[in-house]
Coordinates of N, CA and C in Angstrom, one line a residue:
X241 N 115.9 -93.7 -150.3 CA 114.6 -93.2 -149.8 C 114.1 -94.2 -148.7
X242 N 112.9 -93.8 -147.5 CA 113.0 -94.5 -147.0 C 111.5 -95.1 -147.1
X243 N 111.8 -96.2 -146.6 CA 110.6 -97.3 -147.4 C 109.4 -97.0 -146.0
X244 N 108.2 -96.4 -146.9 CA 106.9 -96.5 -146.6 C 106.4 -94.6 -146.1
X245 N 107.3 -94.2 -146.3 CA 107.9 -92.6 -146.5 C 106.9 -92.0 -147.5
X246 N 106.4 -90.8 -148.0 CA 105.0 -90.5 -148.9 C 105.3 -90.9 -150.3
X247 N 106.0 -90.7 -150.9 CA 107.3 -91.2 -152.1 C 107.5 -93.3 -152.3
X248 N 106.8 -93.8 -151.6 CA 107.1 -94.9 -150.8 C 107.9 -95.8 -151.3
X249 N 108.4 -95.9 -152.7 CA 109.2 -96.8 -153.5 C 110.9 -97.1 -153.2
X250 N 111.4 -98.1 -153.1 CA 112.9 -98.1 -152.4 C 113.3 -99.3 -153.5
X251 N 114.1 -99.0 -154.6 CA 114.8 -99.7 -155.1 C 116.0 -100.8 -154.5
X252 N 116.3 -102.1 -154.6 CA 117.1 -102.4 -153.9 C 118.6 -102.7 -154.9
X253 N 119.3 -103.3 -154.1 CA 120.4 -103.6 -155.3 C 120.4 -104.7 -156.6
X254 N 119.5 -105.6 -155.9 CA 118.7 -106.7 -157.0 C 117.9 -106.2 -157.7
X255 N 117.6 -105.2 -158.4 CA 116.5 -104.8 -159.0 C 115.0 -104.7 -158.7
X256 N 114.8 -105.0 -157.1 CA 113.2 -105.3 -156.5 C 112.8 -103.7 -155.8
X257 N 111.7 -103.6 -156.7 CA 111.4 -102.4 -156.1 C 110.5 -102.9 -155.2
X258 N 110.8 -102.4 -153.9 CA 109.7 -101.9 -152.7 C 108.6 -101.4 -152.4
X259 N 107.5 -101.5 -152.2 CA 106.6 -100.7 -151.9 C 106.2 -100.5 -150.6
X260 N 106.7 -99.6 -149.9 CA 105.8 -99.3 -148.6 C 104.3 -99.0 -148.0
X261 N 104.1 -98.9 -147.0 CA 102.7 -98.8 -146.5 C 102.3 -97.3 -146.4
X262 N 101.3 -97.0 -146.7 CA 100.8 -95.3 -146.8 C 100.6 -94.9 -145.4
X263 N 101.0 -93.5 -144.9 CA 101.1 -92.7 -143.6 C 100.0 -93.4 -143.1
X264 N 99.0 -93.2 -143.9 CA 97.6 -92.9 -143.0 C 97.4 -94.4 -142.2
X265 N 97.8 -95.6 -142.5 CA 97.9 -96.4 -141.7 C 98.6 -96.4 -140.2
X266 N 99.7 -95.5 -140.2 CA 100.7 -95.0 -138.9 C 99.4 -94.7 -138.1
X267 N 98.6 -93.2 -139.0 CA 97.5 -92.3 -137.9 C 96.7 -92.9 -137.3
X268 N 96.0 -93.9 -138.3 CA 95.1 -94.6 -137.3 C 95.1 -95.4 -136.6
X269 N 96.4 -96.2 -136.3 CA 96.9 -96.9 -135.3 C 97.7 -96.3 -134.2
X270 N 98.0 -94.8 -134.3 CA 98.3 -94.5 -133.5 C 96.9 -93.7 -133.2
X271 N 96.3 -93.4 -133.7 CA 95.1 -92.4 -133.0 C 94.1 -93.9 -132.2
X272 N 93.9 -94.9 -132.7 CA 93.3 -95.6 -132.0 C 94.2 -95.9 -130.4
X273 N 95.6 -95.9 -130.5 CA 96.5 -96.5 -129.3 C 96.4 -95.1 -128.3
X274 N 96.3 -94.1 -128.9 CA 95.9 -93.0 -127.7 C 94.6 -92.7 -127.1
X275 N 93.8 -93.3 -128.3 CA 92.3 -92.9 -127.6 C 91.9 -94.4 -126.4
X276 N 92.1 -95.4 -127.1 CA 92.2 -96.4 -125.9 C 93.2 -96.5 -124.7
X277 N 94.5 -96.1 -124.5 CA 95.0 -96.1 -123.9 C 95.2 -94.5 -122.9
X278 N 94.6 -93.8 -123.2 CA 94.4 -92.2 -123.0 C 92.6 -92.7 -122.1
X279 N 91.8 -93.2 -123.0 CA 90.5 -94.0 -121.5 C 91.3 -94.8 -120.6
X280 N 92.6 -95.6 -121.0 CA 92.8 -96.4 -119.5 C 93.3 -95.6 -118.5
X281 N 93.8 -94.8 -118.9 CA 94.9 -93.5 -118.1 C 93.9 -93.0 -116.9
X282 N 92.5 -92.4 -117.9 CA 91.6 -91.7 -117.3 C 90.8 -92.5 -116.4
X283 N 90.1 -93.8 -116.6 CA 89.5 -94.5 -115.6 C 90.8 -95.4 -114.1
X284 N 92.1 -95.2 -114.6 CA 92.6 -96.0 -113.8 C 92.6 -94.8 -112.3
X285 N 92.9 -93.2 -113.3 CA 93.4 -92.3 -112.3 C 92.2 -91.9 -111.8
X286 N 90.9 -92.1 -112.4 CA 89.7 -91.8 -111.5 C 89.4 -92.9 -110.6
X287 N 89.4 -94.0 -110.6 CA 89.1 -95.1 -109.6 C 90.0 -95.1 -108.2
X288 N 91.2 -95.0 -108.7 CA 92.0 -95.4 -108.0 C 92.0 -93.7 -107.1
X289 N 92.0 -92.8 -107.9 CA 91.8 -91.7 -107.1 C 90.6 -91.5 -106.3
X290 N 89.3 -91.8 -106.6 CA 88.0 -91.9 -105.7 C 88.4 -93.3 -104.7
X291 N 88.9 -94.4 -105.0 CA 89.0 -95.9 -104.3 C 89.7 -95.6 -103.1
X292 N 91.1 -95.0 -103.8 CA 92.4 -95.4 -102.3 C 92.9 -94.5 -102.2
X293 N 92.8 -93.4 -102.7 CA 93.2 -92.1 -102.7 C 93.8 -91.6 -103.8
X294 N 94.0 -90.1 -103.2 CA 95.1 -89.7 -104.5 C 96.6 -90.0 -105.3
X295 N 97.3 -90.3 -103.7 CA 98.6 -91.0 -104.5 C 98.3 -91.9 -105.4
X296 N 97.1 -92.5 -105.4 CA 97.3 -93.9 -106.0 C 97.1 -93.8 -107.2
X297 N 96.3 -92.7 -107.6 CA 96.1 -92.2 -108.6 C 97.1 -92.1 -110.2
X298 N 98.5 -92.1 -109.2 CA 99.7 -91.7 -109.7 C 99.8 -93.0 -110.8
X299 N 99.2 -93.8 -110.1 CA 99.2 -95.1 -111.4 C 98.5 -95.0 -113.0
X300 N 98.1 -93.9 -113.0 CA 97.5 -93.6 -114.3 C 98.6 -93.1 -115.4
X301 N 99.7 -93.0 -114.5 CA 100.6 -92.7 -115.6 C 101.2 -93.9 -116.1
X302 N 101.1 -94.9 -115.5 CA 101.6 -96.2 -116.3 C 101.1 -96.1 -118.0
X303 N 99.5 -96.2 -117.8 CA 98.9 -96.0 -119.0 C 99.2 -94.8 -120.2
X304 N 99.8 -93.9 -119.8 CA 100.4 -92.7 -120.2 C 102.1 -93.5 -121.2
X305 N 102.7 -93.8 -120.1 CA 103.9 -94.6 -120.8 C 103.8 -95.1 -121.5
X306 N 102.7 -96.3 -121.7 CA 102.7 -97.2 -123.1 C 102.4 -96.2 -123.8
X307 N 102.0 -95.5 -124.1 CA 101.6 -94.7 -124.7 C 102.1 -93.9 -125.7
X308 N 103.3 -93.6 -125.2 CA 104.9 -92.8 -125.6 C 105.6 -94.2 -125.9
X309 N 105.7 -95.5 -125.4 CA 106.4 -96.3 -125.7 C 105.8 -96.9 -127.1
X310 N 104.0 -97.1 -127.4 CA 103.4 -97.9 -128.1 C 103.4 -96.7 -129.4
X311 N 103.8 -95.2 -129.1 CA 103.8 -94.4 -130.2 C 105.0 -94.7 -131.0
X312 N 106.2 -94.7 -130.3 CA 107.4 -95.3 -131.0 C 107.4 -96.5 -131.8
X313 N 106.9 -97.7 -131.2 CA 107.1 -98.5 -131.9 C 106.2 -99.0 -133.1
X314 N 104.7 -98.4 -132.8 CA 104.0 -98.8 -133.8 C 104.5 -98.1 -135.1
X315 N 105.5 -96.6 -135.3 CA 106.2 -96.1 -136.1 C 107.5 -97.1 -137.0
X316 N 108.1 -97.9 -135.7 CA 109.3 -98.7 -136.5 C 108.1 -100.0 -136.8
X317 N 107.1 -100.6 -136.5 CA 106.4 -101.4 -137.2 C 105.9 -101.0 -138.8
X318 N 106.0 -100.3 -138.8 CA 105.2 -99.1 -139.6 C 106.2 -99.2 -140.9
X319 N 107.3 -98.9 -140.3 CA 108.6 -98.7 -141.5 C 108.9 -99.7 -142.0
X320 N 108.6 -100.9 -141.0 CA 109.4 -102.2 -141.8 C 108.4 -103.1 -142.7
X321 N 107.1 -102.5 -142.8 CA 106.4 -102.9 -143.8 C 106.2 -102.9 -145.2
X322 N 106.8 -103.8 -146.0 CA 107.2 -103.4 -146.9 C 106.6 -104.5 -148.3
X323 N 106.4 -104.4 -149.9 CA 106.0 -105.0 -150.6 C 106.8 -104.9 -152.0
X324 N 106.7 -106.1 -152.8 CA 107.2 -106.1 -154.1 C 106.7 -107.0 -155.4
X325 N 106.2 -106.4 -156.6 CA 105.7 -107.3 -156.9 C 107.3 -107.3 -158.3
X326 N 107.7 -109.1 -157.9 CA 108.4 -109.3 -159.0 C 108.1 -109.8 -160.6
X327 N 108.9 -110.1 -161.3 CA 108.1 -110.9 -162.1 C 107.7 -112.7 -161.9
X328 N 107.3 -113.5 -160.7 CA 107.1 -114.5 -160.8 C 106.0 -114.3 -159.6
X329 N 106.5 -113.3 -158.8 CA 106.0 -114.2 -156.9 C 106.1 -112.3 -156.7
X330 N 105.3 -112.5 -156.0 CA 104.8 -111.6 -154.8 C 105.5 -111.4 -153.4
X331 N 106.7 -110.5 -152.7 CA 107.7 -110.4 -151.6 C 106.2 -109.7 -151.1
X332 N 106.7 -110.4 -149.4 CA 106.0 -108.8 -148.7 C 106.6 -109.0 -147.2
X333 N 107.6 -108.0 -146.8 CA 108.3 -108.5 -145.8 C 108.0 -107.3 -144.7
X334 N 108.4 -107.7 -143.5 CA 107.9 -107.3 -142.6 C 108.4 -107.8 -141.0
X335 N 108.7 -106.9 -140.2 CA 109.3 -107.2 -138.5 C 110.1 -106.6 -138.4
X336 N 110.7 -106.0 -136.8 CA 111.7 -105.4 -136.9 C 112.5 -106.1 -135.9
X337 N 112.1 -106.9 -134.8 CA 113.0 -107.5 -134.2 C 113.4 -109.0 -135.3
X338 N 112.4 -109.7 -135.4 CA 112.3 -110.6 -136.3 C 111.8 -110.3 -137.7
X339 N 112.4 -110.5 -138.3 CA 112.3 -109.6 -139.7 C 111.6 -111.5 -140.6
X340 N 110.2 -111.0 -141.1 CA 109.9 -112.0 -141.4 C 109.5 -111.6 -143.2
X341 N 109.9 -112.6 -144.3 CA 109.6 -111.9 -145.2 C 108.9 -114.0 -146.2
X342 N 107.8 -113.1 -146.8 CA 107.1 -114.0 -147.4 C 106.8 -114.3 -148.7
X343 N 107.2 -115.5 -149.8 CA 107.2 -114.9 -150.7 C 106.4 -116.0 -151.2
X344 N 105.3 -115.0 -152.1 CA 103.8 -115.7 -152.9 C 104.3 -116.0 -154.0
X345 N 104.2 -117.2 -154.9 CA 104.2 -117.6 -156.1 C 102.7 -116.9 -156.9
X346 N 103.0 -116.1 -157.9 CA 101.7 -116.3 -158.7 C 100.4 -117.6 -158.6
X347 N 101.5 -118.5 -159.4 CA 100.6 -119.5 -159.9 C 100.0 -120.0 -158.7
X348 N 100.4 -119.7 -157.4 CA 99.8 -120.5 -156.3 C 98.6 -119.3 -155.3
X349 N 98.4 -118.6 -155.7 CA 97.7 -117.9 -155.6 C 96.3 -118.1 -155.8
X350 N 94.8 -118.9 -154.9 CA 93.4 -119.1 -155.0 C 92.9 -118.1 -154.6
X351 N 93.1 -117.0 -154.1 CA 91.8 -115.9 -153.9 C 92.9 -114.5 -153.5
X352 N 92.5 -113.9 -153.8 CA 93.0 -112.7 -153.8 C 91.7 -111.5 -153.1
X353 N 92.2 -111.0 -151.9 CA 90.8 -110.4 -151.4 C 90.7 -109.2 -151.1
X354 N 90.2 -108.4 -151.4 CA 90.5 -106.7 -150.5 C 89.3 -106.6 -149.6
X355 N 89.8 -106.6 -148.4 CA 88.8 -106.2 -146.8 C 88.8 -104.5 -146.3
X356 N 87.7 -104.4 -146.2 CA 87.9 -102.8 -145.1 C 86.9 -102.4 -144.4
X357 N 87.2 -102.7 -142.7 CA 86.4 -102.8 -142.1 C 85.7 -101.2 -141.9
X358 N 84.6 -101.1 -140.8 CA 85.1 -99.5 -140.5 C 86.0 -98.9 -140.1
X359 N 87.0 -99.0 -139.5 CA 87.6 -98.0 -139.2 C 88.5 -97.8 -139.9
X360 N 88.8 -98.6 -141.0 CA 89.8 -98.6 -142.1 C 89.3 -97.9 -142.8
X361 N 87.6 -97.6 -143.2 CA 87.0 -96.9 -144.4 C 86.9 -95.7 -144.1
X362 N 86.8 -95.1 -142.5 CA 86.7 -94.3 -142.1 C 88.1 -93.5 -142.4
X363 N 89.4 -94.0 -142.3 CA 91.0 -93.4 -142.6 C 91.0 -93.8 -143.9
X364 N 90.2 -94.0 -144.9 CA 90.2 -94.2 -146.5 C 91.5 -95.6 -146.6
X365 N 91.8 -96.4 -146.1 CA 92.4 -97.6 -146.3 C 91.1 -98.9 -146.7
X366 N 92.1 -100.0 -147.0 CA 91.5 -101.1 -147.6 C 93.0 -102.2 -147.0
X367 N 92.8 -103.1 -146.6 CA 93.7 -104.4 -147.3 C 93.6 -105.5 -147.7
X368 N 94.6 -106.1 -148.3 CA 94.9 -107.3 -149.5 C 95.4 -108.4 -149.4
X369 N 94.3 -109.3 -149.0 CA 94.3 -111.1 -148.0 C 94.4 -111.6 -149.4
X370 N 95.6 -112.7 -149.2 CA 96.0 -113.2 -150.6 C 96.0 -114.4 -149.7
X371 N 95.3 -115.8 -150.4 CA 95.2 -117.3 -150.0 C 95.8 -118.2 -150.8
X372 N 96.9 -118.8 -150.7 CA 96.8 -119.7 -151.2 C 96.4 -121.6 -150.7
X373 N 97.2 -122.3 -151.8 CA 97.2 -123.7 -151.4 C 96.9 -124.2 -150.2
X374 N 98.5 -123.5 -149.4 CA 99.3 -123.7 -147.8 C 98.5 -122.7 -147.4
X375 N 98.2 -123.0 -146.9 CA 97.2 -122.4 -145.0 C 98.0 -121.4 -144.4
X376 N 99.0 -122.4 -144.5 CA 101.0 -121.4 -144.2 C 101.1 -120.1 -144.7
X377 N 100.5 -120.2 -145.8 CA 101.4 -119.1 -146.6 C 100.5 -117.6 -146.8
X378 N 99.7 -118.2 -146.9 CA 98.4 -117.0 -147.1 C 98.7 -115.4 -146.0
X379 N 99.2 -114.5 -147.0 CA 99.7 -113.5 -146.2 C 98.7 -111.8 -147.1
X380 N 98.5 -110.8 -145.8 CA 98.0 -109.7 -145.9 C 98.7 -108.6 -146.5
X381 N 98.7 -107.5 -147.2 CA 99.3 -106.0 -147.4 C 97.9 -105.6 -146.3
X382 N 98.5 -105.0 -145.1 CA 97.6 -104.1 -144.5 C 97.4 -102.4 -144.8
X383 N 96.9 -101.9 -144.8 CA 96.5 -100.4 -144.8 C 96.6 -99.9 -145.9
X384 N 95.9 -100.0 -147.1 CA 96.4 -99.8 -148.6 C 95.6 -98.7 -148.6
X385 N 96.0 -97.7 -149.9 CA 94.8 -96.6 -150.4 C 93.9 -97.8 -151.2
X386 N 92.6 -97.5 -151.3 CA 91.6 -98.4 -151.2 C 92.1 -99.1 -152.9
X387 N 92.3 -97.6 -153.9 CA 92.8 -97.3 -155.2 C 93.7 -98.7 -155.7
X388 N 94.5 -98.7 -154.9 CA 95.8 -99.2 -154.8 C 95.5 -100.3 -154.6
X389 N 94.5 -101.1 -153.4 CA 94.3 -102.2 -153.0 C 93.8 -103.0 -154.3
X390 N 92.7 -102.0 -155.2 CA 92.1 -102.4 -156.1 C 93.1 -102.7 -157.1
X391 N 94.1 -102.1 -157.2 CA 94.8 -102.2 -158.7 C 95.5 -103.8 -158.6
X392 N 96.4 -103.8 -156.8 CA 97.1 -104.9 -157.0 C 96.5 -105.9 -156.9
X393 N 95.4 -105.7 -156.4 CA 93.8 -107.0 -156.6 C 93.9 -108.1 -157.6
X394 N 93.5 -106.6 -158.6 CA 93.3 -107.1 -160.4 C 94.4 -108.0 -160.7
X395 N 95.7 -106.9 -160.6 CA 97.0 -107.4 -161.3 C 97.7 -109.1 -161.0
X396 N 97.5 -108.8 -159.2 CA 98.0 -110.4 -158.4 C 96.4 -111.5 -159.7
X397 N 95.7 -110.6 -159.5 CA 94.9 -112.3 -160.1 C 94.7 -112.2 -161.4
X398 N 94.8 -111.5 -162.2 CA 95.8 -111.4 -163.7 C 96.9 -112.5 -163.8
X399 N 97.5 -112.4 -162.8 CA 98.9 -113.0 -162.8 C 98.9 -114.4 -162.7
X400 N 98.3 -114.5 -161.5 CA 97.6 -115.8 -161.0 C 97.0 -117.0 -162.1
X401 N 96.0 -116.3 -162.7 CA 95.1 -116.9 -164.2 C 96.2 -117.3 -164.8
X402 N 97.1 -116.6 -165.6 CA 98.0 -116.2 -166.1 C 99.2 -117.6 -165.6
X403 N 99.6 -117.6 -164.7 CA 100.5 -118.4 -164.2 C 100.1 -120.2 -164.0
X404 N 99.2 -119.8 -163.5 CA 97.9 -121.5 -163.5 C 97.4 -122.3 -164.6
X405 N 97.3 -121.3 -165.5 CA 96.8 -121.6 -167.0 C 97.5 -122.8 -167.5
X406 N 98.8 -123.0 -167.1 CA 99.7 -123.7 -167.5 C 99.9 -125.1 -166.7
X407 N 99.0 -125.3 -165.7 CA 99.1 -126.4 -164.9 C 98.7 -127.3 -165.4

């Protein structure tokens, strides 16, 4: 199955299941990349068309391109976002040219946070800023159902209590 797909779970051959990132994070990064870059299109081809003429105009399609190029890739960003909670530590990996993957210890786990600004609450997302010790290490789940943000909240600092207890 593929990871972050509506089903979003991907077993691997080590026994770690995956959790992907939900669609609606894709939409609203691509609906914000077209509505910003769809105004640059429009002010470049109106300036440049009132300024120096019409050919010049033609440069509005630059803005168009990223466009089609930033739709593709924020998709393969999109895919390689991925999460696992094991029994010790917290995976949450991510990149597609550099594939970077991070892994949280329970016990080292000091705050556990769920953020959602507007425009996240507005696409019913939430995400989940986990801090620890290292400055280094402190890593995000972006775009969660809010639900979801809240469950792995609890659970990461369940774990956490749970793991530290013993220090």
């Amino acid at each position: 199955m593929e990871t972050g797909s509506p089903g979003n779970a991907e077993a691997t051959g080590d026994g770690t299941v995956w959790t992907g990132l939900p669609p609606g994070l894709l939409r609203m990064r691509r609906l914000l990349l077209a509505v910003w870059l769809g105004l640059a299109a429009l002010a470049t081809g109106l300036l440049l068309g009132l300024l120096a003429g019409p050919a010049w105009a033609a440069f509005a399609l630059l803005p168009l391109a990223l466009t089609a190029w930033g739709w593709v890739m924020l998709g393969r960003n999109w895919r390689s976002w991925r999460y696992a909670e094991r029994a010790d530590d917290l995976l949450i990996s991510r990149g597609v040219l550099w594939r970077e993957e991070t892994v949280v210890p329970y016990g080292r786990m000091q705050l556990v946070e769920v953020t959602s600004g507007p425009v996240e609450r507005h696409f019913g997302l939430a995400s989940v800023q986990l801090h620890t010790a290292a400055a280094a290490t402190d890593a995000t789940i972006p775009g969660l159902d809010p639900a979801e943000a809240e469950r792995l909240r609890d659970r990461l600092t369940e774990l956490g209590e749970a793991r530290s207890a013993g220090l």
